[in-house]
Tab-separated table of C-alpha atoms and ligand atoms in Angstrom:
chain	number	residue	atom	x	y	z
A	22	MET	CA	-24.455	9.093	-4.350
A	23	PHE	CA	-21.103	9.807	-2.924
A	24	PRO	CA	-20.768	8.932	0.455
A	25	PRO	CA	-21.549	12.382	2.382
A	26	LEU	CA	-19.306	11.437	5.526
A	27	TYR	CA	-15.409	10.173	5.034
A	28	PRO	CA	-13.962	9.713	8.436
A	29	ILE	CA	-10.396	9.673	8.548
A	30	ILE	CA	-8.347	7.313	10.955
A	31	ASP	CA	-4.923	8.699	12.168
A	32	SER	CA	-2.269	7.137	13.994
A	33	THR	CA	-4.151	8.259	17.365
A	34	LEU	CA	-6.168	5.232	16.591
A	35	ALA	CA	-4.771	1.892	15.893
A	36	GLY	CA	-5.304	-1.939	16.646
A	37	ASP	CA	-8.465	-2.734	18.800
A	38	ARG	CA	-9.296	0.918	19.167
A	39	ALA	CA	-9.486	1.596	15.531
A	40	LEU	CA	-11.355	-1.473	14.721
A	41	ALA	CA	-13.829	-0.699	17.352
A	42	PHE	CA	-14.299	2.944	15.848
A	43	VAL	CA	-14.835	1.781	12.384
A	44	GLU	CA	-17.287	-0.896	13.461
A	45	ALA	CA	-19.359	1.972	15.233
A	46	LEU	CA	-19.017	4.004	12.163
A	47	ALA	CA	-20.143	1.234	9.741
A	48	SER	CA	-23.059	0.581	11.839
A	49	ALA	CA	-24.021	4.196	11.637
A	50	GLY	CA	-23.996	3.950	7.985
A	51	VAL	CA	-20.663	5.134	7.003
A	52	ARG	CA	-19.501	3.718	3.587
A	53	LEU	CA	-16.198	5.462	3.159
A	54	ILE	CA	-13.052	5.397	5.573
A	55	GLN	CA	-9.458	6.658	4.933
A	56	LEU	CA	-6.302	5.317	6.861
A	57	ARG	CA	-3.953	8.164	7.326
A	58	HIS	CA	-0.964	7.028	9.075
A	59	LYS	CA	1.581	9.501	8.316
A	60	SER	CA	4.705	8.732	10.412
A	61	SER	CA	4.103	4.849	10.694
A	62	PRO	CA	6.482	2.546	8.658
A	63	PRO	CA	4.985	0.954	5.855
A	64	ALA	CA	4.901	-2.585	7.403
A	65	MET	CA	2.634	-1.110	9.821
A	66	VAL	CA	0.210	0.566	7.641
A	67	CYS	CA	0.183	-2.727	5.610
A	68	ALA	CA	-1.047	-4.487	8.703
A	69	GLU	CA	-3.437	-1.947	9.813
A	70	SER	CA	-4.994	-1.669	6.378
A	71	LYS	CA	-5.537	-5.496	6.184
A	72	ALA	CA	-7.114	-5.481	9.604
A	73	LEU	CA	-9.429	-2.853	8.856
A	74	LEU	CA	-10.262	-4.455	5.588
A	75	SER	CA	-11.050	-7.774	7.245
A	76	HIS	CA	-13.903	-5.858	9.009
A	77	LEU	CA	-15.105	-3.517	6.502
A	78	SER	CA	-15.048	-5.180	3.264
A	79	SER	CA	-17.889	-7.270	4.314
A	80	ARG	CA	-19.905	-4.462	5.788
A	81	GLY	CA	-19.960	-2.408	2.133
A	82	VAL	CA	-17.532	0.087	3.487
A	83	ARG	CA	-14.642	1.299	0.979
A	84	LEU	CA	-11.157	1.868	2.662
A	85	ILE	CA	-9.097	4.383	1.184
A	86	VAL	CA	-5.189	4.220	2.220
A	87	ASN	CA	-3.326	7.910	2.479
A	88	ASP	CA	-0.530	8.535	0.351
A	89	ARG	CA	0.124	4.836	-0.841
A	90	PRO	CA	-0.938	3.609	-3.885
A	91	ASP	CA	1.312	0.456	-3.646
A	92	ILE	CA	0.127	-0.544	-0.285
A	93	ALA	CA	-3.563	0.024	-1.378
A	94	ALA	CA	-2.984	-2.365	-4.119
A	95	ILE	CA	-1.203	-4.881	-2.168
A	96	VAL	CA	-3.838	-5.335	0.507
A	97	GLY	CA	-6.718	-4.994	-1.947
A	98	ALA	CA	-8.040	-1.570	-0.455
A	99	GLY	CA	-10.742	0.354	-2.073
A	100	GLY	CA	-8.545	3.124	-3.269
A	101	VAL	CA	-5.863	5.602	-2.398
A	102	HIS	CA	-5.769	9.204	-1.577
A	103	VAL	CA	-2.856	11.231	-2.803
A	104	GLY	CA	-1.646	14.869	-1.755
A	105	GLN	CA	0.254	17.448	-4.057
A	106	ASP	CA	3.619	15.846	-3.114
A	107	ASP	CA	2.686	12.326	-3.628
A	108	LEU	CA	2.644	10.386	-6.766
A	109	PRO	CA	0.475	12.239	-9.390
A	110	VAL	CA	-3.018	10.879	-10.043
A	111	ALA	CA	-1.945	9.294	-13.462
A	112	GLU	CA	0.893	7.264	-11.555
A	113	ALA	CA	-1.263	6.354	-8.897
A	114	ARG	CA	-3.928	5.213	-11.414
A	115	LYS	CA	-1.284	2.742	-12.994
A	116	VAL	CA	-0.715	1.372	-9.649
A	117	CYS	CA	-4.265	1.008	-8.485
A	118	GLY	CA	-6.018	0.217	-11.650
A	119	PRO	CA	-9.466	1.460	-12.940
A	120	SER	CA	-11.902	0.146	-10.095
A	121	ARG	CA	-9.988	1.377	-7.012
A	122	TRP	CA	-10.669	5.079	-6.384
A	123	VAL	CA	-7.848	7.364	-6.753
A	124	GLY	CA	-8.785	10.953	-4.754
A	125	VAL	CA	-6.430	13.838	-4.655
A	126	SER	CA	-6.161	16.980	-2.419
A	127	THR	CA	-5.974	20.340	-3.815
A	128	HIS	CA	-5.615	23.678	-1.909
A	129	ASN	CA	-6.146	26.413	-4.552
A	130	LEU	CA	-8.219	26.902	-7.874
A	131	GLU	CA	-5.220	26.086	-9.948
A	132	GLN	CA	-4.641	22.731	-8.164
A	133	LEU	CA	-8.356	21.947	-8.693
A	134	ARG	CA	-8.438	22.820	-12.279
A	135	GLU	CA	-5.537	20.507	-12.913
A	136	ALA	CA	-7.134	17.641	-10.776
A	137	ASP	CA	-10.329	18.037	-12.643
A	138	ARG	CA	-8.394	17.224	-15.737
A	139	THR	CA	-7.166	13.978	-14.280
A	140	SER	CA	-8.914	10.637	-13.725
A	141	ALA	CA	-9.344	11.246	-10.173
A	142	ASP	CA	-12.452	9.819	-8.607
A	143	TYR	CA	-13.110	12.594	-6.213
A	144	ILE	CA	-11.260	15.790	-5.291
A	145	ALA	CA	-10.595	17.121	-1.745
A	146	VAL	CA	-10.623	20.820	-1.028
A	147	GLY	CA	-9.183	22.108	2.331
A	148	PRO	CA	-8.407	23.161	4.783
A	149	ILE	CA	-12.082	24.732	4.828
A	150	PHE	CA	-11.503	26.007	8.572
A	151	PRO	CA	-8.374	26.101	10.986
A	152	THR	CA	-7.226	22.541	11.976
A	153	ALA	CA	-4.704	21.389	14.488
A	154	THR	CA	-4.519	17.852	13.065
A	155	LYS	CA	-2.339	18.424	10.237
A	156	GLY	CA	1.076	19.330	10.597
A	157	ASN	CA	2.017	22.479	8.804
A	158	PRO	CA	-1.351	22.800	7.277
A	159	ASP	CA	-2.009	24.998	3.834
A	160	PRO	CA	-3.506	28.136	4.394
A	161	VAL	CA	-7.417	28.125	5.279
A	162	VAL	CA	-9.492	28.343	2.282
A	163	GLY	CA	-12.830	28.860	3.877
A	164	VAL	CA	-16.369	27.482	2.723
A	165	GLU	CA	-16.287	30.173	-0.238
A	166	PHE	CA	-13.472	27.994	-1.764
A	167	VAL	CA	-15.985	25.005	-1.907
A	168	ARG	CA	-18.610	27.150	-3.711
A	169	ALA	CA	-15.875	28.314	-6.265
A	170	ALA	CA	-14.669	24.703	-6.572
A	171	ARG	CA	-18.355	23.676	-7.335
A	172	CYS	CA	-18.245	25.770	-10.537
A	173	LEU	CA	-15.206	24.376	-11.853
A	174	THR	CA	-15.838	20.348	-11.579
A	175	ARG	CA	-18.520	17.977	-11.801
A	176	LYS	CA	-16.295	15.518	-10.009
A	177	PRO	CA	-17.319	14.429	-6.231
A	178	LEU	CA	-16.121	17.321	-3.892
A	179	VAL	CA	-14.741	16.367	-0.387
A	180	ALA	CA	-14.212	19.280	1.899
A	181	ILE	CA	-11.759	18.784	4.718
A	182	GLY	CA	-10.292	20.767	7.534
A	183	GLY	CA	-11.667	21.510	10.923
A	184	ILE	CA	-15.286	20.515	9.890
A	185	THR	CA	-17.559	19.625	12.886
A	186	ALA	CA	-21.132	18.203	12.821
A	187	GLU	CA	-22.058	21.736	13.641
A	188	SER	CA	-20.397	23.453	10.731
A	189	ALA	CA	-20.960	20.496	8.046
A	190	GLU	CA	-24.246	21.972	6.906
A	191	GLN	CA	-22.879	25.106	5.510
A	192	VAL	CA	-20.166	23.197	3.733
A	193	PHE	CA	-22.700	21.010	2.084
A	194	ARG	CA	-24.615	23.940	1.171
A	195	ALA	CA	-21.930	25.514	-0.654
A	196	GLY	CA	-21.609	22.475	-2.737
A	197	ALA	CA	-19.352	19.767	-1.028
A	198	ASP	CA	-20.490	16.187	-1.993
A	199	SER	CA	-19.001	14.851	1.302
A	200	VAL	CA	-17.222	16.159	4.515
A	201	ALA	CA	-13.901	14.591	5.513
A	202	VAL	CA	-13.342	14.514	9.289
A	203	ILE	CA	-10.545	13.348	11.728
A	204	ARG	CA	-10.754	14.838	15.141
A	205	ASP	CA	-14.600	15.856	15.656
A	206	LEU	CA	-15.280	11.896	15.261
A	207	ILE	CA	-12.307	10.497	17.137
A	208	ALA	CA	-13.224	12.848	20.006
A	209	ALA	CA	-16.563	12.034	20.007
A	210	ALA	CA	-18.056	10.119	23.085
A	211	ASP	CA	-20.251	8.068	20.586
A	212	PRO	CA	-18.821	8.127	17.066
A	213	ALA	CA	-21.989	6.383	15.571
A	214	VAL	CA	-24.288	9.337	17.035
A	215	ARG	CA	-21.852	11.626	15.610
A	216	ALA	CA	-21.617	10.353	12.122
A	217	ARG	CA	-25.442	10.355	12.278
A	218	ASP	CA	-25.098	14.144	12.821
A	219	TYR	CA	-23.377	14.209	9.862
A	220	PHE	CA	-25.810	12.601	7.840
A	221	ALA	CA	-28.707	14.699	9.256
A	222	ALA	CA	-26.518	17.755	8.172
A	223	ALA	CA	-26.306	16.392	4.674
A	224	GLU	CA	-30.120	15.848	4.571
A	225	ARG	CA	-30.914	19.444	5.656
A	226	ALA	CA	-28.588	20.784	3.142
A	227	ARG	CA	-30.336	18.786	0.487
A	228	SER	CA	-33.932	19.741	1.443
B	220	TZP	N1	-5.721	18.087	4.990
B	220	TZP	C1	-6.356	19.102	5.109
B	220	TZP	S1	-6.865	19.748	6.694
B	220	TZP	C2	-6.487	18.057	7.297
B	220	TZP	C3	-5.892	17.437	6.083
B	220	TZP	C4	-5.731	15.834	6.356
B	220	TZP	C5	-6.715	17.473	8.603
B	220	TZP	C6	-8.239	17.203	8.872
B	220	TZP	O1	-8.495	16.924	10.366
B	220	TZP	P1	-9.665	17.353	11.192
B	220	TZP	O2	-9.242	17.018	12.411
B	220	TZP	O3	-10.765	17.090	10.452
B	220	TZP	O4	-9.452	19.124	11.042
B	221	MG	MG1	-0.370	12.584	0.913
């Protein structure tokens, strides 16, 4: 089963705070985490990835590096996530090889159909709801987009954008395999408790 919760760590969390955060998430059962340091220099992304990997690999958590297949391969991460303006999936795959995951963001049905024809291990769709986390976000696609996307691909679908533990259930019901979340988890008083709320939402949607 594709991990139902896909927390993303951005530059508001780094160093020891990031390590404590991922430890809490891992202890709650999270198995997939992305590092997304948009404005950090490559050396810092590399060092942060290594630090996270040293905590996560032994706990069975797959670390995905945003944007940079080269860094993902160099540090031995579990994969890379590329957007529409990053290296295409086929090129990222050449760098990352067959066993690392390559995920790709899509924002409309044409991009989704195209992503389905690639070797991508999962397809992200969004933003589902308004989000203040991403600078200059694509237009909100809504939960209906997840339903439409579900009819067009058998690849795992990751929904992203403004999702909270309260709204996750409807996103799962629309056909998402997973929800990718930044702010709702980083802002949580207890990220492990919040992560379990997402697992419960996934369970309710499945039952
Ligand atoms: N891509 C589409 S929306 C988004 C990204 C990276 C930001 C998601 O962050 P949040 O805080 O969960 O809305
Ligand atoms: Mg990108």
